[in-house]
Amino acid sequence: MAFKPANNIQDLQYFGEFGGVNPSISDSSTYTFLSAKTMFDTFEGNADGCYLYSRHSSPSNLYLGEALAAMEGTETANVSASGMGAITPVIMQLCVAGDHIISSRTIYGGTYAFLKNFTPKFNIKTSFVDITKLDIVEASITKHTKVIYCESVSNPLLEVADIKGLAEIAKKHDLKLVVDNTFSPLSISPATLGADIVIHSLTKFINGSSDTVGGVVCGTQEFINDLRNVNDGASMLLGSTMDSLRAASVLKNLRTLHIRMQQHSKNGLYLAEKFEADGLKTVYPGLKSHPSHELFKNMMNETYGFGGMLTVDVGSLEKANKLMELMQNRNLGYLAVSLGFYKTLFSAPGSSTSSEIPEDEQKKMGLSDGLIRFSIGLDADIKRTYHMMRDCMIEIGILEDKKSCFTEAY
């Protein structure tokens, strides 16, 4: 039977302490015990259902983790205070000095900076490769390789990873495949395709209201237990703990994710098709021109479409900045980083979210100065949005006014 992530979320029910339809928020940093023996057992990890200290775990965080694990089809999950607070402990838990990582060359700038600049301090090296070429990935494996790391849909170039193919390579060489699924929640379910660990920045589509940051690691019970271990667990000891109030807030927003993703995807596809027809260099996995269009179709949970992220190359950073400023002034969205908001967000990633990547590396991966990354909003009238955006592009000189051209020719 087909995997249906939204059904798994829908089927979860919690009752609050007084019968509320929302689980009660555990607004405590520490928890009491009726006996010293139970406290000792909890320290040792031998007392199920007991809480000691909220850096370790809390009811609110566990509720959210359970829901996200259900969504991704994993045994369990651990939430954190940010997306990077999920990514960095995973790498530090899986790798030790002397180990090697194979990573996609196009990833979030913070992840790139961590792998390129920070982990070498611990003698952990990373090879950045074109993740879409499985032969290159396999050829990069050494006897020290422990992890293959990628994003389902890469930030910001929207390259699509062949998760099944990568999982086969990982299993063949006894490696862990770690997939950041931030750009494609519900649309793609990496664990069902063979990924060992799935990561999200909850800040983005899952929360959807741009009012908090958060992250999650979804995986096996054994791995999550390792992350939480009081003696050597990276999530436990590095201390990136999500606040209980925030966990409760994200859990509420998660319930509308399936509706929001359908609208993000519907709007994204409409704009991408229009922009491409206008002659703009447009990248969107839902376009047949996208090199991995068929791959995405084969992996996707069809109901949720191709996502809300697209890029348009307008030729220069100057034009990109002028266009984004004008669109913001016309109330079409915000010149802002991040994604998944109800309004459209746009940024030039080369000078913002991917600025940690050196310019020469940006050029090698095809990240041009004029590239604009759009996180398409939940606009009710996307046709109106398109015409307003197109008018802005005409005003800046990115597109020609076809009406004027016709009049002059006539």
mmCIF file of C-alpha atoms in Angstrom:
data_model
loop_
_atom_site.group_PDB
_atom_site.id
_atom_site.type_symbol
_atom_site.label_atom_id
_atom_site.label_comp_id
_atom_site.label_asym_id
_atom_site.label_seq_id
_atom_site.Cartn_x
_atom_site.Cartn_y
_atom_site.Cartn_z
ATOM 1 C CA MET A 1 0.000 0.000 0.000
ATOM 2 C CA ALA A 2 1.269 3.489 -0.862
ATOM 3 C CA PHE A 3 2.855 5.470 1.968
ATOM 4 C CA LYS A 4 0.531 8.331 2.994
ATOM 5 C CA PRO A 5 2.400 10.716 5.311
ATOM 6 C CA ALA A 6 -0.529 13.068 5.984
ATOM 7 C CA ASN A 7 -2.685 10.129 7.113
ATOM 8 C CA ASN A 8 -0.033 9.209 9.669
ATOM 9 C CA ILE A 9 -0.207 12.717 11.114
ATOM 10 C CA GLN A 10 -4.023 12.708 10.993
ATOM 11 C CA ASP A 11 -4.213 9.428 12.903
ATOM 12 C CA LEU A 12 -2.333 10.792 15.914
ATOM 13 C CA GLN A 13 -4.552 11.917 18.786
ATOM 14 C CA TYR A 14 -3.464 13.400 22.091
ATOM 15 C CA PHE A 15 -5.530 14.369 25.077
ATOM 16 C CA GLY A 16 -4.460 17.235 27.290
ATOM 17 C CA GLU A 17 -4.215 16.875 31.052
ATOM 18 C CA PHE A 18 -7.813 18.075 31.465
ATOM 19 C CA GLY A 19 -9.207 16.441 28.341
ATOM 20 C CA GLY A 20 -8.136 19.195 25.949
ATOM 21 C CA VAL A 21 -7.937 18.406 22.229
ATOM 22 C CA ASN A 22 -4.374 19.760 22.294
ATOM 23 C CA PRO A 23 -1.818 18.064 24.543
ATOM 24 C CA SER A 24 -0.970 20.049 27.651
ATOM 25 C CA ILE A 25 2.255 22.041 27.393
ATOM 26 C CA SER A 26 4.943 20.962 29.806
ATOM 27 C CA ASP A 27 6.225 24.353 30.945
ATOM 28 C CA SER A 28 8.906 23.033 33.292
ATOM 29 C CA SER A 29 12.662 22.813 33.088
ATOM 30 C CA THR A 30 12.890 20.106 35.751
ATOM 31 C CA TYR A 31 10.649 17.333 37.042
ATOM 32 C CA THR A 32 10.025 15.921 40.492
ATOM 33 C CA PHE A 33 10.181 12.319 41.698
ATOM 34 C CA LEU A 34 8.304 10.600 44.473
ATOM 35 C CA SER A 35 11.317 8.398 45.207
ATOM 36 C CA ALA A 36 15.076 8.744 44.918
ATOM 37 C CA LYS A 37 15.222 5.295 43.301
ATOM 38 C CA THR A 38 13.070 6.455 40.363
ATOM 39 C CA MET A 39 15.338 9.469 39.868
ATOM 40 C CA PHE A 40 18.361 7.161 39.765
ATOM 41 C CA ASP A 41 16.644 4.834 37.292
ATOM 42 C CA THR A 42 15.736 7.788 35.071
ATOM 43 C CA PHE A 43 19.359 8.977 35.036
ATOM 44 C CA GLU A 44 20.350 5.479 33.940
ATOM 45 C CA GLY A 45 17.664 5.464 31.218
ATOM 46 C CA ASN A 46 15.671 2.707 32.859
ATOM 47 C CA ALA A 47 12.423 4.493 33.721
ATOM 48 C CA ASP A 48 10.032 4.834 30.805
ATOM 49 C CA GLY A 49 7.593 7.720 30.957
ATOM 50 C CA CYS A 50 9.605 9.664 33.520
ATOM 51 C CA TYR A 51 11.194 13.048 32.871
ATOM 52 C CA LEU A 52 14.248 14.428 34.565
ATOM 53 C CA TYR A 53 15.331 17.679 32.941
ATOM 54 C CA SER A 54 14.056 19.403 29.812
ATOM 55 C CA ARG A 55 17.435 19.444 28.083
ATOM 56 C CA HIS A 56 17.084 15.660 28.016
ATOM 57 C CA SER A 57 13.442 15.497 26.945
ATOM 58 C CA SER A 58 10.024 16.895 27.739
ATOM 59 C CA PRO A 59 6.463 15.732 26.996
ATOM 60 C CA SER A 60 5.878 18.571 24.516
ATOM 61 C CA ASN A 61 9.043 17.770 22.557
ATOM 62 C CA LEU A 62 8.249 14.072 22.498
ATOM 63 C CA TYR A 63 4.723 14.737 21.172
ATOM 64 C CA LEU A 64 6.180 16.729 18.274
ATOM 65 C CA GLY A 65 8.908 14.175 17.646
ATOM 66 C CA GLU A 66 6.342 11.378 17.515
ATOM 67 C CA ALA A 67 4.266 13.259 14.938
ATOM 68 C CA LEU A 68 7.272 14.018 12.722
ATOM 69 C CA ALA A 69 8.473 10.417 12.905
ATOM 70 C CA ALA A 70 5.002 9.316 11.789
ATOM 71 C CA MET A 71 5.164 11.772 8.899
ATOM 72 C CA GLU A 72 8.532 10.446 7.728
ATOM 73 C CA GLY A 73 7.835 6.801 8.465
ATOM 74 C CA THR A 74 10.689 6.339 10.948
ATOM 75 C CA GLU A 75 10.697 4.689 14.358
ATOM 76 C CA THR A 76 11.139 7.925 16.271
ATOM 77 C CA ALA A 77 12.572 11.447 16.108
ATOM 78 C CA ASN A 78 14.371 14.074 18.174
ATOM 79 C CA VAL A 79 13.531 17.777 17.873
ATOM 80 C CA SER A 80 16.066 20.566 18.306
ATOM 81 C CA ALA A 81 16.265 24.340 18.630
ATOM 82 C CA SER A 82 17.171 24.899 14.952
ATOM 83 C CA GLY A 83 17.795 23.092 11.691
ATOM 84 C CA MET A 84 21.545 23.352 12.226
ATOM 85 C CA GLY A 85 20.917 22.030 15.743
ATOM 86 C CA ALA A 86 19.659 18.872 14.024
ATOM 87 C CA ILE A 87 22.313 18.609 11.295
ATOM 88 C CA THR A 88 25.458 19.151 13.349
ATOM 89 C CA PRO A 89 24.806 16.531 16.080
ATOM 90 C CA VAL A 90 24.008 13.900 13.437
ATOM 91 C CA ILE A 91 27.385 14.401 11.773
ATOM 92 C CA MET A 92 29.230 14.503 15.093
ATOM 93 C CA GLN A 93 27.455 11.336 16.261
ATOM 94 C CA LEU A 94 28.231 9.378 13.099
ATOM 95 C CA CYS A 95 31.827 10.503 12.563
ATOM 96 C CA VAL A 96 35.074 10.502 14.522
ATOM 97 C CA ALA A 97 38.549 11.868 13.758
ATOM 98 C CA GLY A 98 39.866 10.454 10.506
ATOM 99 C CA ASP A 99 36.441 9.832 8.961
ATOM 100 C CA HIS A 100 35.286 11.044 5.567
ATOM 101 C CA ILE A 101 31.935 12.393 4.332
ATOM 102 C CA ILE A 102 30.578 12.615 0.797
ATOM 103 C CA SER A 103 28.232 15.577 0.450
ATOM 104 C CA SER A 104 26.237 17.144 -2.324
ATOM 105 C CA ARG A 105 27.996 20.253 -3.625
ATOM 106 C CA THR A 106 24.713 22.182 -3.567
ATOM 107 C CA ILE A 107 23.484 22.346 0.008
ATOM 108 C CA TYR A 108 22.374 24.986 2.467
ATOM 109 C CA GLY A 109 25.185 27.453 3.146
ATOM 110 C CA GLY A 110 25.260 26.751 6.883
ATOM 111 C CA THR A 111 25.660 23.019 6.272
ATOM 112 C CA TYR A 112 28.387 23.704 3.710
ATOM 113 C CA ALA A 113 30.251 25.933 6.176
ATOM 114 C CA PHE A 114 29.989 23.293 8.905
ATOM 115 C CA LEU A 115 31.389 20.539 6.682
ATOM 116 C CA LYS A 116 33.976 22.711 4.916
ATOM 117 C CA ASN A 117 35.258 24.876 7.774
ATOM 118 C CA PHE A 118 34.274 23.369 11.122
ATOM 119 C CA THR A 119 34.544 19.579 10.978
ATOM 120 C CA PRO A 120 38.153 19.680 9.671
ATOM 121 C CA LYS A 121 39.089 20.915 13.179
ATOM 122 C CA PHE A 122 38.205 17.384 14.278
ATOM 123 C CA ASN A 123 40.022 15.791 11.324
ATOM 124 C CA ILE A 124 36.753 14.956 9.576
ATOM 125 C CA LYS A 125 37.013 15.638 5.837
ATOM 126 C CA THR A 126 34.292 16.131 3.240
ATOM 127 C CA SER A 127 34.263 15.647 -0.536
ATOM 128 C CA PHE A 128 31.676 17.841 -2.252
ATOM 129 C CA VAL A 129 30.359 16.166 -5.403
ATOM 130 C CA ASP A 130 27.584 16.376 -7.976
ATOM 131 C CA ILE A 131 25.085 14.236 -6.082
ATOM 132 C CA THR A 132 23.017 13.675 -9.241
ATOM 133 C CA LYS A 133 25.804 11.536 -10.740
ATOM 134 C CA LEU A 134 25.780 8.218 -8.891
ATOM 135 C CA ASP A 135 28.996 7.031 -10.533
ATOM 136 C CA ILE A 136 30.861 10.061 -9.170
ATOM 137 C CA VAL A 137 29.376 9.485 -5.706
ATOM 138 C CA GLU A 138 30.510 5.858 -5.643
ATOM 139 C CA ALA A 139 33.948 6.701 -7.049
ATOM 140 C CA SER A 140 34.442 9.196 -4.186
ATOM 141 C CA ILE A 141 34.081 6.544 -1.470
ATOM 142 C CA THR A 142 37.247 5.729 0.467
ATOM 143 C CA LYS A 143 37.963 3.277 3.265
ATOM 144 C CA HIS A 144 37.374 6.173 5.684
ATOM 145 C CA THR A 145 33.944 7.215 4.320
ATOM 146 C CA LYS A 146 31.108 6.971 6.839
ATOM 147 C CA VAL A 147 28.318 9.211 5.530
ATOM 148 C CA ILE A 148 26.647 10.253 2.291
ATOM 149 C CA TYR A 149 24.860 13.563 2.874
ATOM 150 C CA CYS A 150 22.400 15.269 0.549
ATOM 151 C CA GLU A 151 19.209 17.278 0.319
ATOM 152 C CA SER A 152 16.155 15.764 -1.389
ATOM 153 C CA VAL A 153 15.836 18.989 -3.352
ATOM 154 C CA SER A 154 18.980 21.061 -3.042
ATOM 155 C CA ASN A 155 19.297 24.605 -1.774
ATOM 156 C CA PRO A 156 19.351 26.770 -3.848
ATOM 157 C CA LEU A 157 19.738 25.106 -7.268
ATOM 158 C CA LEU A 158 16.861 22.637 -6.832
ATOM 159 C CA GLU A 159 18.875 19.615 -7.905
ATOM 160 C CA VAL A 160 17.044 16.397 -7.070
ATOM 161 C CA ALA A 161 18.833 13.524 -5.348
ATOM 162 C CA ASP A 162 18.188 9.941 -6.475
ATOM 163 C CA ILE A 163 17.539 8.723 -2.945
ATOM 164 C CA LYS A 164 16.930 5.102 -3.935
ATOM 165 C CA GLY A 165 20.158 5.009 -5.929
ATOM 166 C CA LEU A 166 22.135 6.672 -3.145
ATOM 167 C CA ALA A 167 20.629 4.279 -0.579
ATOM 168 C CA GLU A 168 21.781 1.295 -2.637
ATOM 169 C CA ILE A 169 25.324 2.687 -2.758
ATOM 170 C CA ALA A 170 25.249 3.427 0.983
ATOM 171 C CA LYS A 171 24.104 -0.074 1.871
ATOM 172 C CA LYS A 172 26.637 -1.665 -0.495
ATOM 173 C CA HIS A 173 29.501 0.142 1.257
ATOM 174 C CA ASP A 174 28.037 0.066 4.804
ATOM 175 C CA LEU A 175 27.546 3.846 4.939
ATOM 176 C CA LYS A 176 24.789 5.990 6.430
ATOM 177 C CA LEU A 177 22.645 8.013 4.030
ATOM 178 C CA VAL A 178 21.541 11.279 5.660
ATOM 179 C CA VAL A 179 18.917 13.298 3.776
ATOM 180 C CA ASP A 180 17.790 16.849 4.523
ATOM 181 C CA ASN A 181 14.152 16.943 3.387
ATOM 182 C CA THR A 182 13.421 20.583 4.280
ATOM 183 C CA PHE A 183 12.405 21.632 0.745
ATOM 184 C CA SER A 184 10.020 18.736 0.134
ATOM 185 C CA PRO A 185 8.029 17.660 3.211
ATOM 186 C CA LEU A 186 5.174 15.268 2.328
ATOM 187 C CA SER A 187 6.145 15.413 -1.370
ATOM 188 C CA ILE A 188 9.129 13.117 -0.814
ATOM 189 C CA SER A 189 9.525 10.541 1.973
ATOM 190 C CA PRO A 190 13.267 9.694 2.047
ATOM 191 C CA ALA A 191 13.048 6.935 4.682
ATOM 192 C CA THR A 192 10.655 4.934 2.501
ATOM 193 C CA LEU A 193 13.213 5.253 -0.325
ATOM 194 C CA GLY A 194 16.071 3.899 1.788
ATOM 195 C CA ALA A 195 17.513 6.881 3.686
ATOM 196 C CA ASP A 196 18.841 6.031 7.160
ATOM 197 C CA ILE A 197 18.317 9.449 8.726
ATOM 198 C CA VAL A 198 15.988 12.276 7.672
ATOM 199 C CA ILE A 199 16.494 15.864 8.811
ATOM 200 C CA HIS A 200 14.249 18.915 8.578
ATOM 201 C CA SER A 201 14.559 22.541 9.437
ATOM 202 C CA LEU A 202 11.157 22.947 11.097
ATOM 203 C CA THR A 203 11.573 26.692 10.607
ATOM 204 C CA LYS A 204 10.442 26.401 7.000
ATOM 205 C CA PHE A 205 7.396 24.645 5.503
ATOM 206 C CA ILE A 206 6.591 22.437 8.480
ATOM 207 C CA ASN A 207 6.017 25.343 10.864
ATOM 208 C CA GLY A 208 4.955 27.603 8.017
ATOM 209 C CA SER A 209 4.501 30.898 9.850
ATOM 210 C CA SER A 210 8.069 32.273 10.044
ATOM 211 C CA ASP A 211 7.766 32.829 13.789
ATOM 212 C CA THR A 212 10.204 30.284 15.177
ATOM 213 C CA VAL A 213 13.267 28.192 14.370
ATOM 214 C CA GLY A 214 13.523 24.477 14.970
ATOM 215 C CA GLY A 215 14.858 21.199 13.636
ATOM 216 C CA VAL A 216 14.272 17.468 13.784
ATOM 217 C CA VAL A 217 16.219 14.243 13.261
ATOM 218 C CA CYS A 218 14.086 11.254 12.220
ATOM 219 C CA GLY A 219 15.599 7.790 12.415
ATOM 220 C CA THR A 220 15.749 4.481 14.219
ATOM 221 C CA GLN A 221 15.131 4.194 17.942
ATOM 222 C CA GLU A 222 18.722 3.052 18.354
ATOM 223 C CA PHE A 223 20.206 6.098 16.626
ATOM 224 C CA ILE A 224 17.946 8.583 18.406
ATOM 225 C CA ASN A 225 18.835 6.921 21.719
ATOM 226 C CA ASP A 226 22.505 7.405 20.821
ATOM 227 C CA LEU A 227 21.898 11.115 20.135
ATOM 228 C CA ARG A 228 20.156 11.494 23.509
ATOM 229 C CA ASN A 229 22.643 9.471 25.559
ATOM 230 C CA VAL A 230 23.624 11.464 28.659
ATOM 231 C CA ASN A 231 27.246 10.316 28.442
ATOM 232 C CA ASP A 232 28.142 10.661 24.759
ATOM 233 C CA GLY A 233 25.046 11.734 22.815
ATOM 234 C CA ALA A 234 25.748 14.691 20.527
ATOM 235 C CA SER A 235 22.232 16.152 20.758
ATOM 236 C CA MET A 236 22.263 15.801 24.533
ATOM 237 C CA LEU A 237 25.727 17.220 25.126
ATOM 238 C CA LEU A 238 25.748 19.981 22.511
ATOM 239 C CA GLY A 239 22.531 21.268 24.076
ATOM 240 C CA SER A 240 20.432 22.393 21.110
ATOM 241 C CA THR A 241 17.139 21.824 22.919
ATOM 242 C CA MET A 242 13.803 23.018 21.571
ATOM 243 C CA ASP A 243 11.660 25.013 23.982
ATOM 244 C CA SER A 244 8.447 23.240 24.997
ATOM 245 C CA LEU A 245 6.240 26.200 24.068
ATOM 246 C CA ARG A 246 7.754 26.254 20.581
ATOM 247 C CA ALA A 247 7.313 22.498 20.210
ATOM 248 C CA ALA A 248 3.615 22.841 21.022
ATOM 249 C CA SER A 249 3.280 25.668 18.489
ATOM 250 C CA VAL A 250 4.981 23.697 15.687
ATOM 251 C CA LEU A 251 2.801 20.663 16.433
ATOM 252 C CA LYS A 252 -0.339 22.759 15.907
ATOM 253 C CA ASN A 253 0.969 24.126 12.602
ATOM 254 C CA LEU A 254 1.992 20.662 11.409
ATOM 255 C CA ARG A 255 -1.682 19.703 11.190
ATOM 256 C CA THR A 256 -2.264 22.025 8.227
ATOM 257 C CA LEU A 257 0.948 21.107 6.385
ATOM 258 C CA HIS A 258 -0.826 18.905 3.843
ATOM 259 C CA ILE A 259 -3.172 21.726 2.830
ATOM 260 C CA ARG A 260 -0.375 24.279 2.668
ATOM 261 C CA MET A 261 1.971 22.082 0.627
ATOM 262 C CA GLN A 262 -0.735 21.463 -1.968
ATOM 263 C CA GLN A 263 -1.232 25.219 -2.390
ATOM 264 C CA HIS A 264 2.499 26.006 -2.388
ATOM 265 C CA SER A 265 2.986 23.381 -5.116
ATOM 266 C CA LYS A 266 -0.011 24.483 -7.172
ATOM 267 C CA ASN A 267 1.165 28.106 -7.129
ATOM 268 C CA GLY A 268 4.790 27.150 -7.757
ATOM 269 C CA LEU A 269 3.942 25.103 -10.840
ATOM 270 C CA TYR A 270 1.711 27.832 -12.254
ATOM 271 C CA LEU A 271 4.362 30.539 -11.927
ATOM 272 C CA ALA A 272 7.173 28.297 -13.173
ATOM 273 C CA GLU A 273 5.249 27.403 -16.340
ATOM 274 C CA LYS A 274 4.386 31.062 -16.973
ATOM 275 C CA PHE A 275 7.923 32.321 -16.365
ATOM 276 C CA GLU A 276 9.398 29.645 -18.628
ATOM 277 C CA ALA A 277 6.886 30.481 -21.358
ATOM 278 C CA ASP A 278 7.980 34.127 -21.052
ATOM 279 C CA GLY A 279 11.527 33.030 -21.919
ATOM 280 C CA LEU A 280 12.973 33.344 -18.419
ATOM 281 C CA LYS A 281 15.579 30.803 -17.306
ATOM 282 C CA THR A 282 13.391 29.015 -14.756
ATOM 283 C CA VAL A 283 14.222 25.990 -12.622
ATOM 284 C CA TYR A 284 11.408 24.031 -10.965
ATOM 285 C CA PRO A 285 11.203 20.250 -10.533
ATOM 286 C CA GLY A 286 7.650 20.272 -11.917
ATOM 287 C CA LEU A 287 8.814 21.545 -15.314
ATOM 288 C CA LYS A 288 9.547 18.938 -17.966
ATOM 289 C CA SER A 289 12.711 20.907 -18.744
ATOM 290 C CA HIS A 290 14.111 20.106 -15.282
ATOM 291 C CA PRO A 291 16.776 17.385 -15.733
ATOM 292 C CA SER A 292 15.361 15.396 -12.809
ATOM 293 C CA HIS A 293 11.661 15.920 -13.519
ATOM 294 C CA GLU A 294 10.967 12.218 -14.086
ATOM 295 C CA LEU A 295 13.090 11.210 -11.088
ATOM 296 C CA PHE A 296 11.064 13.515 -8.831
ATOM 297 C CA LYS A 297 7.811 12.114 -10.264
ATOM 298 C CA ASN A 298 8.963 8.579 -9.523
ATOM 299 C CA MET A 299 9.841 9.449 -5.897
ATOM 300 C CA MET A 300 6.995 11.784 -5.015
ATOM 301 C CA ASN A 301 3.829 11.338 -3.039
ATOM 302 C CA GLU A 302 1.740 12.711 -5.870
ATOM 303 C CA THR A 303 -0.906 14.559 -3.847
ATOM 304 C CA TYR A 304 1.578 17.199 -2.686
ATOM 305 C CA GLY A 305 3.130 18.192 -5.998
ATOM 306 C CA PHE A 306 6.624 19.441 -6.733
ATOM 307 C CA GLY A 307 6.958 21.914 -3.886
ATOM 308 C CA GLY A 308 6.932 25.663 -3.514
ATOM 309 C CA MET A 309 10.532 26.496 -4.433
ATOM 310 C CA LEU A 310 11.669 27.818 -7.817
ATOM 311 C CA THR A 311 14.505 29.894 -9.194
ATOM 312 C CA VAL A 312 14.643 32.471 -11.973
ATOM 313 C CA ASP A 313 17.880 33.852 -13.413
ATOM 314 C CA VAL A 314 17.436 37.490 -14.421
ATOM 315 C CA GLY A 315 20.999 37.971 -15.659
ATOM 316 C CA SER A 316 22.680 40.142 -13.050
ATOM 317 C CA LEU A 317 22.702 40.878 -9.330
ATOM 318 C CA GLU A 318 21.741 44.496 -10.068
ATOM 319 C CA LYS A 319 18.572 43.436 -11.897
ATOM 320 C CA ALA A 320 17.814 40.813 -9.269
ATOM 321 C CA ASN A 321 18.022 43.352 -6.464
ATOM 322 C CA LYS A 322 15.923 45.924 -8.330
ATOM 323 C CA LEU A 323 13.263 43.339 -9.096
ATOM 324 C CA MET A 324 13.078 42.056 -5.521
ATOM 325 C CA GLU A 325 12.856 45.584 -4.114
ATOM 326 C CA LEU A 326 10.079 46.464 -6.572
ATOM 327 C CA MET A 327 8.119 43.269 -5.861
ATOM 328 C CA GLN A 328 8.352 43.990 -2.146
ATOM 329 C CA ASN A 329 7.121 47.553 -2.699
ATOM 330 C CA ARG A 330 4.152 46.165 -4.655
ATOM 331 C CA ASN A 331 3.248 43.856 -1.733
ATOM 332 C CA LEU A 332 4.057 40.700 -3.698
ATOM 333 C CA GLY A 333 6.173 39.322 -0.879
ATOM 334 C CA TYR A 334 9.274 39.994 1.137
ATOM 335 C CA LEU A 335 12.947 40.369 0.300
ATOM 336 C CA ALA A 336 13.920 37.871 2.967
ATOM 337 C CA VAL A 337 15.728 34.595 3.463
ATOM 338 C CA SER A 338 14.047 31.371 4.602
ATOM 339 C CA LEU A 339 11.003 29.719 3.053
ATOM 340 C CA GLY A 340 7.580 28.236 3.683
ATOM 341 C CA PHE A 341 5.810 31.471 4.694
ATOM 342 C CA TYR A 342 2.241 32.290 3.592
ATOM 343 C CA LYS A 343 3.647 35.222 1.595
ATOM 344 C CA THR A 344 6.220 34.743 -1.138
ATOM 345 C CA LEU A 345 9.836 35.223 -0.022
ATOM 346 C CA PHE A 346 12.646 36.001 -2.443
ATOM 347 C CA SER A 347 16.398 36.386 -2.135
ATOM 348 C CA ALA A 348 19.558 36.257 -4.221
ATOM 349 C CA PRO A 349 21.163 33.182 -2.630
ATOM 350 C CA GLY A 350 24.685 33.896 -3.848
ATOM 351 C CA SER A 351 24.799 36.919 -1.541
ATOM 352 C CA SER A 352 22.541 35.569 1.221
ATOM 353 C CA THR A 353 21.705 31.940 2.104
ATOM 354 C CA SER A 354 24.667 30.536 0.154
ATOM 355 C CA SER A 355 27.125 33.330 0.949
ATOM 356 C CA GLU A 356 29.233 30.904 3.018
ATOM 357 C CA ILE A 357 30.148 29.134 -0.237
ATOM 358 C CA PRO A 358 33.182 30.835 -1.894
ATOM 359 C CA GLU A 359 32.475 32.635 -5.175
ATOM 360 C CA ASP A 360 34.611 30.272 -7.250
ATOM 361 C CA GLU A 361 32.687 27.295 -5.837
ATOM 362 C CA GLN A 362 29.387 29.058 -6.559
ATOM 363 C CA LYS A 363 30.391 29.474 -10.190
ATOM 364 C CA LYS A 364 31.422 25.801 -10.483
ATOM 365 C CA MET A 365 28.032 24.643 -9.253
ATOM 366 C CA GLY A 366 26.163 27.074 -11.517
ATOM 367 C CA LEU A 367 25.049 29.558 -8.883
ATOM 368 C CA SER A 368 24.957 32.804 -10.843
ATOM 369 C CA ASP A 369 24.743 36.377 -9.553
ATOM 370 C CA GLY A 370 21.360 36.969 -11.177
ATOM 371 C CA LEU A 371 19.683 33.942 -9.630
ATOM 372 C CA ILE A 372 16.605 34.683 -7.513
ATOM 373 C CA ARG A 373 15.253 31.966 -5.220
ATOM 374 C CA PHE A 374 11.490 32.157 -4.728
ATOM 375 C CA SER A 375 9.567 30.506 -1.913
ATOM 376 C CA ILE A 376 6.097 30.778 -3.396
ATOM 377 C CA GLY A 377 3.344 31.729 -0.975
ATOM 378 C CA LEU A 378 -0.247 30.628 -0.485
ATOM 379 C CA ASP A 379 -1.728 33.300 -2.767
ATOM 380 C CA ALA A 380 -5.421 32.644 -3.470
ATOM 381 C CA ASP A 381 -5.290 34.336 -6.901
ATOM 382 C CA ILE A 382 -1.991 33.181 -8.411
ATOM 383 C CA LYS A 383 -2.937 34.553 -11.855
ATOM 384 C CA ARG A 384 -3.107 38.045 -10.378
ATOM 385 C CA THR A 385 0.260 37.451 -8.682
ATOM 386 C CA TYR A 386 1.815 36.389 -11.986
ATOM 387 C CA HIS A 387 0.620 39.467 -13.850
ATOM 388 C CA MET A 388 1.865 41.750 -11.078
ATOM 389 C CA MET A 389 5.267 40.030 -11.071
ATOM 390 C CA ARG A 390 5.440 40.209 -14.838
ATOM 391 C CA ASP A 391 4.666 43.942 -14.746
ATOM 392 C CA CYS A 392 7.588 44.383 -12.326
ATOM 393 C CA MET A 393 9.875 42.468 -14.687
ATOM 394 C CA ILE A 394 8.799 44.644 -17.615
ATOM 395 C CA GLU A 395 9.409 47.784 -15.575
ATOM 396 C CA ILE A 396 12.956 46.651 -14.681
ATOM 397 C CA GLY A 397 13.675 45.611 -18.273
ATOM 398 C CA ILE A 398 13.912 41.885 -17.631
ATOM 399 C CA LEU A 399 10.946 41.190 -19.933
ATOM 400 C CA GLU A 400 9.621 43.127 -22.893
ATOM 401 C CA ASP A 401 6.096 44.471 -22.952
ATOM 402 C CA LYS A 402 4.553 42.303 -25.670
ATOM 403 C CA LYS A 403 1.667 44.732 -26.125
ATOM 404 C CA SER A 404 4.051 47.629 -26.830
ATOM 405 C CA CYS A 405 6.114 45.507 -29.215
ATOM 406 C CA PHE A 406 2.971 44.485 -31.108
ATOM 407 C CA THR A 407 1.764 48.102 -31.337
ATOM 408 C CA GLU A 408 5.128 49.328 -32.637
ATOM 409 C CA ALA A 409 5.395 46.512 -35.186
ATOM 410 C CA TYR A 410 1.860 47.160 -36.359
#
